Phi, psi and omega in degrees: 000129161239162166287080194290312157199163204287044178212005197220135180218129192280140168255047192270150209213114200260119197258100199277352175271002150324110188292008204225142168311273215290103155297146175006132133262168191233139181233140171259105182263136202213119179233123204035238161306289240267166186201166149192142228242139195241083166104152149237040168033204169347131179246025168296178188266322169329309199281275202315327213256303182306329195287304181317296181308326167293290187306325190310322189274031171226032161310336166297352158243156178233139160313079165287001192200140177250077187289138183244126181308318209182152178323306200309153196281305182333312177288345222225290221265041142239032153292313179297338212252324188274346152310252171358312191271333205236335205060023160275151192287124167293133155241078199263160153292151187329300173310342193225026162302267192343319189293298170328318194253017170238103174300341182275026184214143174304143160221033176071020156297294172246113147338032197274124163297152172319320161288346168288049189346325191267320158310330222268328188302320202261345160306290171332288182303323170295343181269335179288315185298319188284350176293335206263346193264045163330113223263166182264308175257131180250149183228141167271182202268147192105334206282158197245094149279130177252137155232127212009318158234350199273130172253119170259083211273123198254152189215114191314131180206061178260163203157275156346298178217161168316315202225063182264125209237132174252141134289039200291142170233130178297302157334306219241355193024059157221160217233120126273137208278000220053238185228009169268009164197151180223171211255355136257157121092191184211148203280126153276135196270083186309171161279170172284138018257002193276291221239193189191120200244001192256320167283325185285350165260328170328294229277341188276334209268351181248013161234027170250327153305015192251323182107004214268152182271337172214164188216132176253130198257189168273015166195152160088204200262198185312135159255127203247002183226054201310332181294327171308312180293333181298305174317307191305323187287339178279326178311297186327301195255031189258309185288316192279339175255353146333294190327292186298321178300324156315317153300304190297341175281323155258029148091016156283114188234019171222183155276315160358257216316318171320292158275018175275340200284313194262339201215061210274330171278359201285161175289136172311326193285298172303022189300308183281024154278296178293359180263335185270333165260358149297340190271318190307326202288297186325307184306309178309317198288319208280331179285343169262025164060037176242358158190189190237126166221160199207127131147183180266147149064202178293013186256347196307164167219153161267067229236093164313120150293145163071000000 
C-alpha cells in the first residue's frame, strides 16, 4: 500500500495474471469517520481479500461511496462484492450506467481477438461481475461528494468511454485521471460507439484546465507534473492525425494500408488495437468534415473532402 497523501492511500494489488505491466489502481481517501474508494479494480479473491484486509485495519472510517471512473470491468467489477461488504454507495455518471449494466456486449474495454477464447470467456465473466454494481448514486459532470471535510468534485471526461468520470479533490490539488491519462504510455481510444477521440481530447483540455498538482491515473504510478503530462498526450494525438493526413495525401485511401503504414513492425497480437485507433483519429477528422468514410474495421475506405 502507499501513501500518496496523508488522506489519500493507493490499494494495489500486483496481479500477475494481468495480461498488461500495469493492473487497475483503486484508491482510498480518507478524512476522519468517512472514507471512500476511487474504482474497485477485480472482483477476484486476490483483488477482494487484499483490499479488504487494508480496510478492515481502518475500520475507524466507514465507506461511503465506491465512485467508479468508468465501466470497463478492470475498474468496476469488484463493486458489488466491496458494497457488500462495506454498505458504501456505487457511484457512476449518468452515462454510463447502460454501459455498466449490460454484460451482454463487447463495450471496448480490451481489445481480445477473436481466437482467444478462453480470454474472450473471462471477459464475459468479468462483464457479468460488473453488471452487479447496480449503481446507487447517478451523477452529472459538477456534481460534489463530501467525505468529512474533503470535497470529491466529479468531473464529466468522455472520450474513452460516454460517462467517463475525473475526480478532483481541491484541498489536495489532486486528480484522479481514471483511464484518460495513465501513469505510462497512452490510453486507447475505441472508434464509436465505444469510445470518441474528438471528446477525449477536449476532455485532456479541460482536465489540464482543473490545475491539479498531481494525478493518480487507472493505471501505472503517479503523475507529478500533470500539465505536462496532458500536453504531451494532446501533442501525442494532434501528431498522429497530422500523420495520417499526410499518408492520405500520398494516396492511402484505406485502414490497411495506414496502419501498415503508421505501425510497419507491429506484433500481430496488436493489430486490432492499432486498427481502432487509427479508425478512432477518422472519425474525429470525419466528424470536422475533413474526409468521409464507408465500410468496417482495416477494410474501411477513405475519400478526403474538398
Amino acid at each position: 500500500m502507499q501513501e500518496i497523501t496523508p488522506h489519500v492511500t493507493s490499494l494495489h494489488v500486483d496481479l500477475k495474471w494481468f495480461p498488461q505491466p500495469y493492473p487497475p489502481n483503486v484508491f482510498l481517501i480518507k478524512e476522519g469517520s468517512a472514507a471512500a474508494l476511487i474504482d474497485s479494480g477485480f472482483s477476484d479473491d486476490e483483488s477482494y481479500n487484499t483490499r479488504m484486509k487494508f480496510l478492515e485495519a481502518h475500520s475507524d472510517a466507514r465507506i461511503k461511496y465506491i465512485v467508479l471512473t468508468h465501466h470497463h470491468y478492470d475498474h468496476s467489477s469488484g463493486a458489488h462484492r466491496l458494497r457488500d461488504a462495506t454498505g458504501a454507495q456505487i457511484v457512476v455518471h449518468k452515462d454510463e450506467e447502460a454501459l455498466l449494466l449490460d454484460s451482454t456486449s463487447e463495450t471496448g474495454d480490451m481489445e481480445i481477438p477473436e481466437d482467444q477464447k478462453e480470454a474472450r470467456e473471462q471477459a464475459k465473466k468479468w462483464r457479468e461481475e460488473a453488471a452487479k454494481a447496480i449503481p446507487d448514486i447517478r451523477v452529472e459532470d459538477g456534481h460534489v461528494l463530501q467525505v468529512g471535510a474533503l470535497h470529491l468534485k466529479l468531473v464529466h471526461t468522455p472520450g474513452h468511454t460516454a460517462g467517463h468520470l475525473c475526480i478532483l479533490i481541491p484541498e489536495e490539488k489532486l486528480l484522479f485521471a481514471g483511464d484518460n491519462v495513465l501513469g505510462v504510455g497512452t490510453a486507447a481510444i475505441a472508434p464509436p460507439p465505444h469510445g470518441d477521440m474528438a471528446q477525449y481530447v477536449a476532455s485532456l483540455k479541460k482536465m489540464q484546465a482543473l490545475e491539479a498538482e498531481l494525478l493518480a491515473p487507472g493505471h501505472g504510478p503517479l503523475v507529478k507534473e500533470p500539465r505536462r503530462k496532458i500536453q504531451e498526450l494532446i501533442d501525442h494525438r494532434q501528431q498522429r492525425e497530422d500523420q495520417i493526413l499526410r499518408l492520405m495525401a500520398d494516396g492511402r485511401d484505406n485502414v490497411k494500408s495506414l496502419v501498415k503504414a503508421i505501425y510497419p513492425e507491429l506484433d500481430k497480437r496488436l493489430l486490432l488495437m492499432a486498427t481502432g485507433q487509427v479508425l478512432s483519429h477518422l472519425h474525429k477528422l470525419q466528424s470536422e468534415g475533413k474526409l468521409k468514410l464507408e465500410g468496417k474495421g482495416a477494410d474501411t475506405r477513405i475519400t478526403a473532402n474538398g
